[in-house]
PDB file of C-alpha atoms and ligand atoms in Angstrom:
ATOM      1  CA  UNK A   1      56.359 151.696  86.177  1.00  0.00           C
ATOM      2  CA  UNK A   2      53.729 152.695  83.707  1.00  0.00           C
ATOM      3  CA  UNK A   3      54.388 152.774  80.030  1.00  0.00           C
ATOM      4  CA  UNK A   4      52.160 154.989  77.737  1.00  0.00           C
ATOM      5  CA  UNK A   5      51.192 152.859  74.618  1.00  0.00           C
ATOM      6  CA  UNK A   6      52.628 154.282  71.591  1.00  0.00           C
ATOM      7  CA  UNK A   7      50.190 153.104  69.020  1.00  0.00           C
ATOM      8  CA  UNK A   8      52.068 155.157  66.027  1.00  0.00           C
ATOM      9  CA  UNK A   9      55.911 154.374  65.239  1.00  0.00           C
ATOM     10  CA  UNK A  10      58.881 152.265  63.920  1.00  0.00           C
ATOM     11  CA  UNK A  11      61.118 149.415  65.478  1.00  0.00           C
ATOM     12  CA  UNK A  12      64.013 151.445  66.480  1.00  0.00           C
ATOM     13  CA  UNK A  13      65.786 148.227  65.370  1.00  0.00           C
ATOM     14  CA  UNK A  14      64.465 147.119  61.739  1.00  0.00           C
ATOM     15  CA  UNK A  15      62.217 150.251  60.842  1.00  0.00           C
ATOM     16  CA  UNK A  16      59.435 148.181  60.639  1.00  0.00           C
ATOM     17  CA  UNK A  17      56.074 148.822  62.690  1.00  0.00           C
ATOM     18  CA  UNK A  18      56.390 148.414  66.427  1.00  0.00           C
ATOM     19  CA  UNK A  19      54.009 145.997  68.420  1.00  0.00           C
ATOM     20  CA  UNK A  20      53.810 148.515  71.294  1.00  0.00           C
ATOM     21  CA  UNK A  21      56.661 146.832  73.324  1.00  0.00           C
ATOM     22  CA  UNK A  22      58.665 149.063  75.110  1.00  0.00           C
ATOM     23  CA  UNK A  23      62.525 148.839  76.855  1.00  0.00           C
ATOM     24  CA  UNK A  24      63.958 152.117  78.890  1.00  0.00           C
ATOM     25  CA  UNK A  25      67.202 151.036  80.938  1.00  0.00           C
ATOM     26  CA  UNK A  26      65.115 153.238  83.964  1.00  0.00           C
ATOM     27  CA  UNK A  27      62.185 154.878  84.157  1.00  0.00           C
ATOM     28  CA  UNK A  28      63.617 158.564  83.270  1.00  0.00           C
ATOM     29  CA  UNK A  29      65.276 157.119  80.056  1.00  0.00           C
ATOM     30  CA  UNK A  30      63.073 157.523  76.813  1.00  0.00           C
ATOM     31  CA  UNK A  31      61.076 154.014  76.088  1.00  0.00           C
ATOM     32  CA  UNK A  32      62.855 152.800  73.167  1.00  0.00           C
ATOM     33  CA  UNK A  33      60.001 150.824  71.152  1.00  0.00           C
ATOM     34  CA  UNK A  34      60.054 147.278  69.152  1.00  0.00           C
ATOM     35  CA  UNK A  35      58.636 144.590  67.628  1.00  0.00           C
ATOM     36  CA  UNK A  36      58.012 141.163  67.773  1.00  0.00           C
ATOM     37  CA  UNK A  37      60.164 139.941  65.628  1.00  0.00           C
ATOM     38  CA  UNK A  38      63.480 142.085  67.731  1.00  0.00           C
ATOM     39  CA  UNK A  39      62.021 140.786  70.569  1.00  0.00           C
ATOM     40  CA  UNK A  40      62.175 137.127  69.315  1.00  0.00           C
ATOM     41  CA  UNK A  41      66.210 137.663  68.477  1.00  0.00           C
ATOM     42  CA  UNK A  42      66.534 138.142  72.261  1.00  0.00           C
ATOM     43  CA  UNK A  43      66.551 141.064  75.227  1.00  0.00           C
ATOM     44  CA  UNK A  44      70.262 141.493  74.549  1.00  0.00           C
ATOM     45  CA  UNK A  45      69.479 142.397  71.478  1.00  0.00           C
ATOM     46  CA  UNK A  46      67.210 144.902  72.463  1.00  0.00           C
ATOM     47  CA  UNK A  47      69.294 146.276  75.108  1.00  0.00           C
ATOM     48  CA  UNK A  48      72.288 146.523  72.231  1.00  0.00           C
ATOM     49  CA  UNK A  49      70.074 148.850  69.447  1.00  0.00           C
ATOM     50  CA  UNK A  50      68.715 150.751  73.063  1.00  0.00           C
ATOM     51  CA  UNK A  51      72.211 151.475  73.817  1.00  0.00           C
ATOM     52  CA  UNK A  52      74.123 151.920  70.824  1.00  0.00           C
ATOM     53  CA  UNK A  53      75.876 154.806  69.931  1.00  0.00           C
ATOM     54  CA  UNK A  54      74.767 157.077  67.069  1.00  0.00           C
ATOM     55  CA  UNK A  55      78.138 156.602  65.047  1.00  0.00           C
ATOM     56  CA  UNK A  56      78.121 152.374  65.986  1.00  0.00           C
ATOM     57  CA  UNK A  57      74.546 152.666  64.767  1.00  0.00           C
ATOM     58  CA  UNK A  58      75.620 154.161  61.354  1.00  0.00           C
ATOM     59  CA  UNK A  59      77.875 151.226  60.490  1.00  0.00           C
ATOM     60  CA  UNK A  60      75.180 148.626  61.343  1.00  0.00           C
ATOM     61  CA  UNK A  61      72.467 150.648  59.177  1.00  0.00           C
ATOM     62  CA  UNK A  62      74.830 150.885  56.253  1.00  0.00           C
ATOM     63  CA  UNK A  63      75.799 147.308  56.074  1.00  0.00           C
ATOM     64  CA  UNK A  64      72.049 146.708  56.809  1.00  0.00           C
ATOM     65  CA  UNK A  65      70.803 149.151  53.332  1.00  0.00           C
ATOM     66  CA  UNK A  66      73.459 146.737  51.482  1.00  0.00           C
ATOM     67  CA  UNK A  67      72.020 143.848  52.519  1.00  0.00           C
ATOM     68  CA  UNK A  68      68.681 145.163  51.296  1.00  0.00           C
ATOM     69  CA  UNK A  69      69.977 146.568  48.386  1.00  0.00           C
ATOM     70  CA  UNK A  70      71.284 143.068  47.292  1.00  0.00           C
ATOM     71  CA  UNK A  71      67.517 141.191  48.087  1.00  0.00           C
ATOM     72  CA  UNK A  72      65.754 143.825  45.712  1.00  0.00           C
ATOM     73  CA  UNK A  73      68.759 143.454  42.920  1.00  0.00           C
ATOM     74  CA  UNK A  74      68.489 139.630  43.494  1.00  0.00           C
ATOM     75  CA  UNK A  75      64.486 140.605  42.811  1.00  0.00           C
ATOM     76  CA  UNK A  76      65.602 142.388  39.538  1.00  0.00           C
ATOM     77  CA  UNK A  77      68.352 139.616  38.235  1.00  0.00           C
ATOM     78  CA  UNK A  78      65.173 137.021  38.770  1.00  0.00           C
ATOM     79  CA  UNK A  79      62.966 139.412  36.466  1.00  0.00           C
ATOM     80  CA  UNK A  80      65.541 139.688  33.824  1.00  0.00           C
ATOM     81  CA  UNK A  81      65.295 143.573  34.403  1.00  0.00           C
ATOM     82  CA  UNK A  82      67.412 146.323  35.246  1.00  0.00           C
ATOM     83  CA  UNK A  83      66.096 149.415  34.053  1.00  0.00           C
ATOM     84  CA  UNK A  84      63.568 150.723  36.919  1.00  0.00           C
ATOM     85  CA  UNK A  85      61.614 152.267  34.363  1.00  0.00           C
ATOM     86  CA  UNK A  86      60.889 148.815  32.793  1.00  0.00           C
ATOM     87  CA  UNK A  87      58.923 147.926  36.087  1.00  0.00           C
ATOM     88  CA  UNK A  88      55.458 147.228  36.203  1.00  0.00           C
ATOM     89  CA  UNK A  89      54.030 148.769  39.322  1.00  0.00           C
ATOM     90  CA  UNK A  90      53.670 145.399  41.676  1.00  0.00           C
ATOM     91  CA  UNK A  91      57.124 144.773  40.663  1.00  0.00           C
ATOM     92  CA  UNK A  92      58.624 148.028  41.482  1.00  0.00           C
ATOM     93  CA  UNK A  93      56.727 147.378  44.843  1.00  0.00           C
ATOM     94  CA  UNK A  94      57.698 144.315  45.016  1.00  0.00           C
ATOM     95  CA  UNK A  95      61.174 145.115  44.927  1.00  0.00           C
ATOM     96  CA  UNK A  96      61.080 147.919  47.211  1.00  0.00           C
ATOM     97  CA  UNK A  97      58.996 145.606  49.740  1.00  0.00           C
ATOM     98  CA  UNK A  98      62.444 143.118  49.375  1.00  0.00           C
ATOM     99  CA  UNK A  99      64.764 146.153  50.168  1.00  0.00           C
ATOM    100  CA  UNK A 100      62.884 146.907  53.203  1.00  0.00           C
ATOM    101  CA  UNK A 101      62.516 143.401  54.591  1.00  0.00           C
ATOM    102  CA  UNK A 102      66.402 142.887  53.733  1.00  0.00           C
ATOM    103  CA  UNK A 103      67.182 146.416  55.935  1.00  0.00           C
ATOM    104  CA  UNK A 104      64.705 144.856  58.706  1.00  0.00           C
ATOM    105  CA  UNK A 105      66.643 140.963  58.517  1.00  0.00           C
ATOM    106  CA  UNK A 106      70.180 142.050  58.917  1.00  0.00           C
ATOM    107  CA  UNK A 107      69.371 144.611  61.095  1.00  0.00           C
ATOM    108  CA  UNK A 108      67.955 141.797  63.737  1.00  0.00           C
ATOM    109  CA  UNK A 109      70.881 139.587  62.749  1.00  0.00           C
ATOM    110  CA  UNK A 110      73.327 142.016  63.506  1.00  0.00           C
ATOM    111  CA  UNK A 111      71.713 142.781  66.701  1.00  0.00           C
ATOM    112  CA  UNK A 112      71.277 139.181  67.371  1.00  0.00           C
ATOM    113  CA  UNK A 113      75.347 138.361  67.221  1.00  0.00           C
ATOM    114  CA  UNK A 114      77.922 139.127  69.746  1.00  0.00           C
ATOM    115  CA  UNK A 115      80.470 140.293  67.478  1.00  0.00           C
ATOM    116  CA  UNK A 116      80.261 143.302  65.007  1.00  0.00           C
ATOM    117  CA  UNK A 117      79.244 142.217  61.116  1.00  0.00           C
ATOM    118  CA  UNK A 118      83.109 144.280  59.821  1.00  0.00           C
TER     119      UNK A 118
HETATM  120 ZN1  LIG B   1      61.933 145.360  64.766  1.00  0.00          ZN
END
């Protein structure tokens, strides 16, 4: 089977960039894409986000934007700040760039355990 590359695109575990490594059940499913980092938490893994239902999905996703949330509010307590408009502009980035990687982490955690996270 022959795989297009697919420079442009997100993990369609963690939202991060993809490293061009692709997983379709057969070759007329859609090539779900990854990266490393999924790939490292295992091929079950993989094969879990692939086939997980839109509404399963959901639940993981929303426990996932807590888990970010908390990293960039951990960022803030460590600051001493919590009025966003009290951020300098690598901080606010900064923070953001903690929400994001927090998402990404439990997202591949999640995927990574046999049992749900609720
Ligand atoms: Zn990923």
């Amino acid at each position: 089977m022959t795989v297009p590359k697919h420079d442009v695109g997100v993990c369609i575990v963690c939202l991060l960039r993809h490293n061009n490594i692709g997983y379709s059940p057969t070759p007329r499913h859609p090539v779900g894409w990854f990266c490393t980092d999924c790939l490292d938490t295992g091929i079950d893994a993989i094969k879990k986000a692939y086939h997980m239902s839109r509404k399963q999905l959901d639940v993981y996703e929303e426990r996932a934007v807590e888990a970010g949330s908390e990293e960039a509010g951990a960022y803030l307590d460590g600051l001493g700040k919590s009025d966003l408009a009290d951020l300098e502009k690598h901080e606010w980035l900064e923070m953001w760039r903690r929400g994001l990687l927090g998402y990404a982490n439990e997202m591949q955690k999640m995927m990574s355990e046999n049992a749900p996270p609720f």
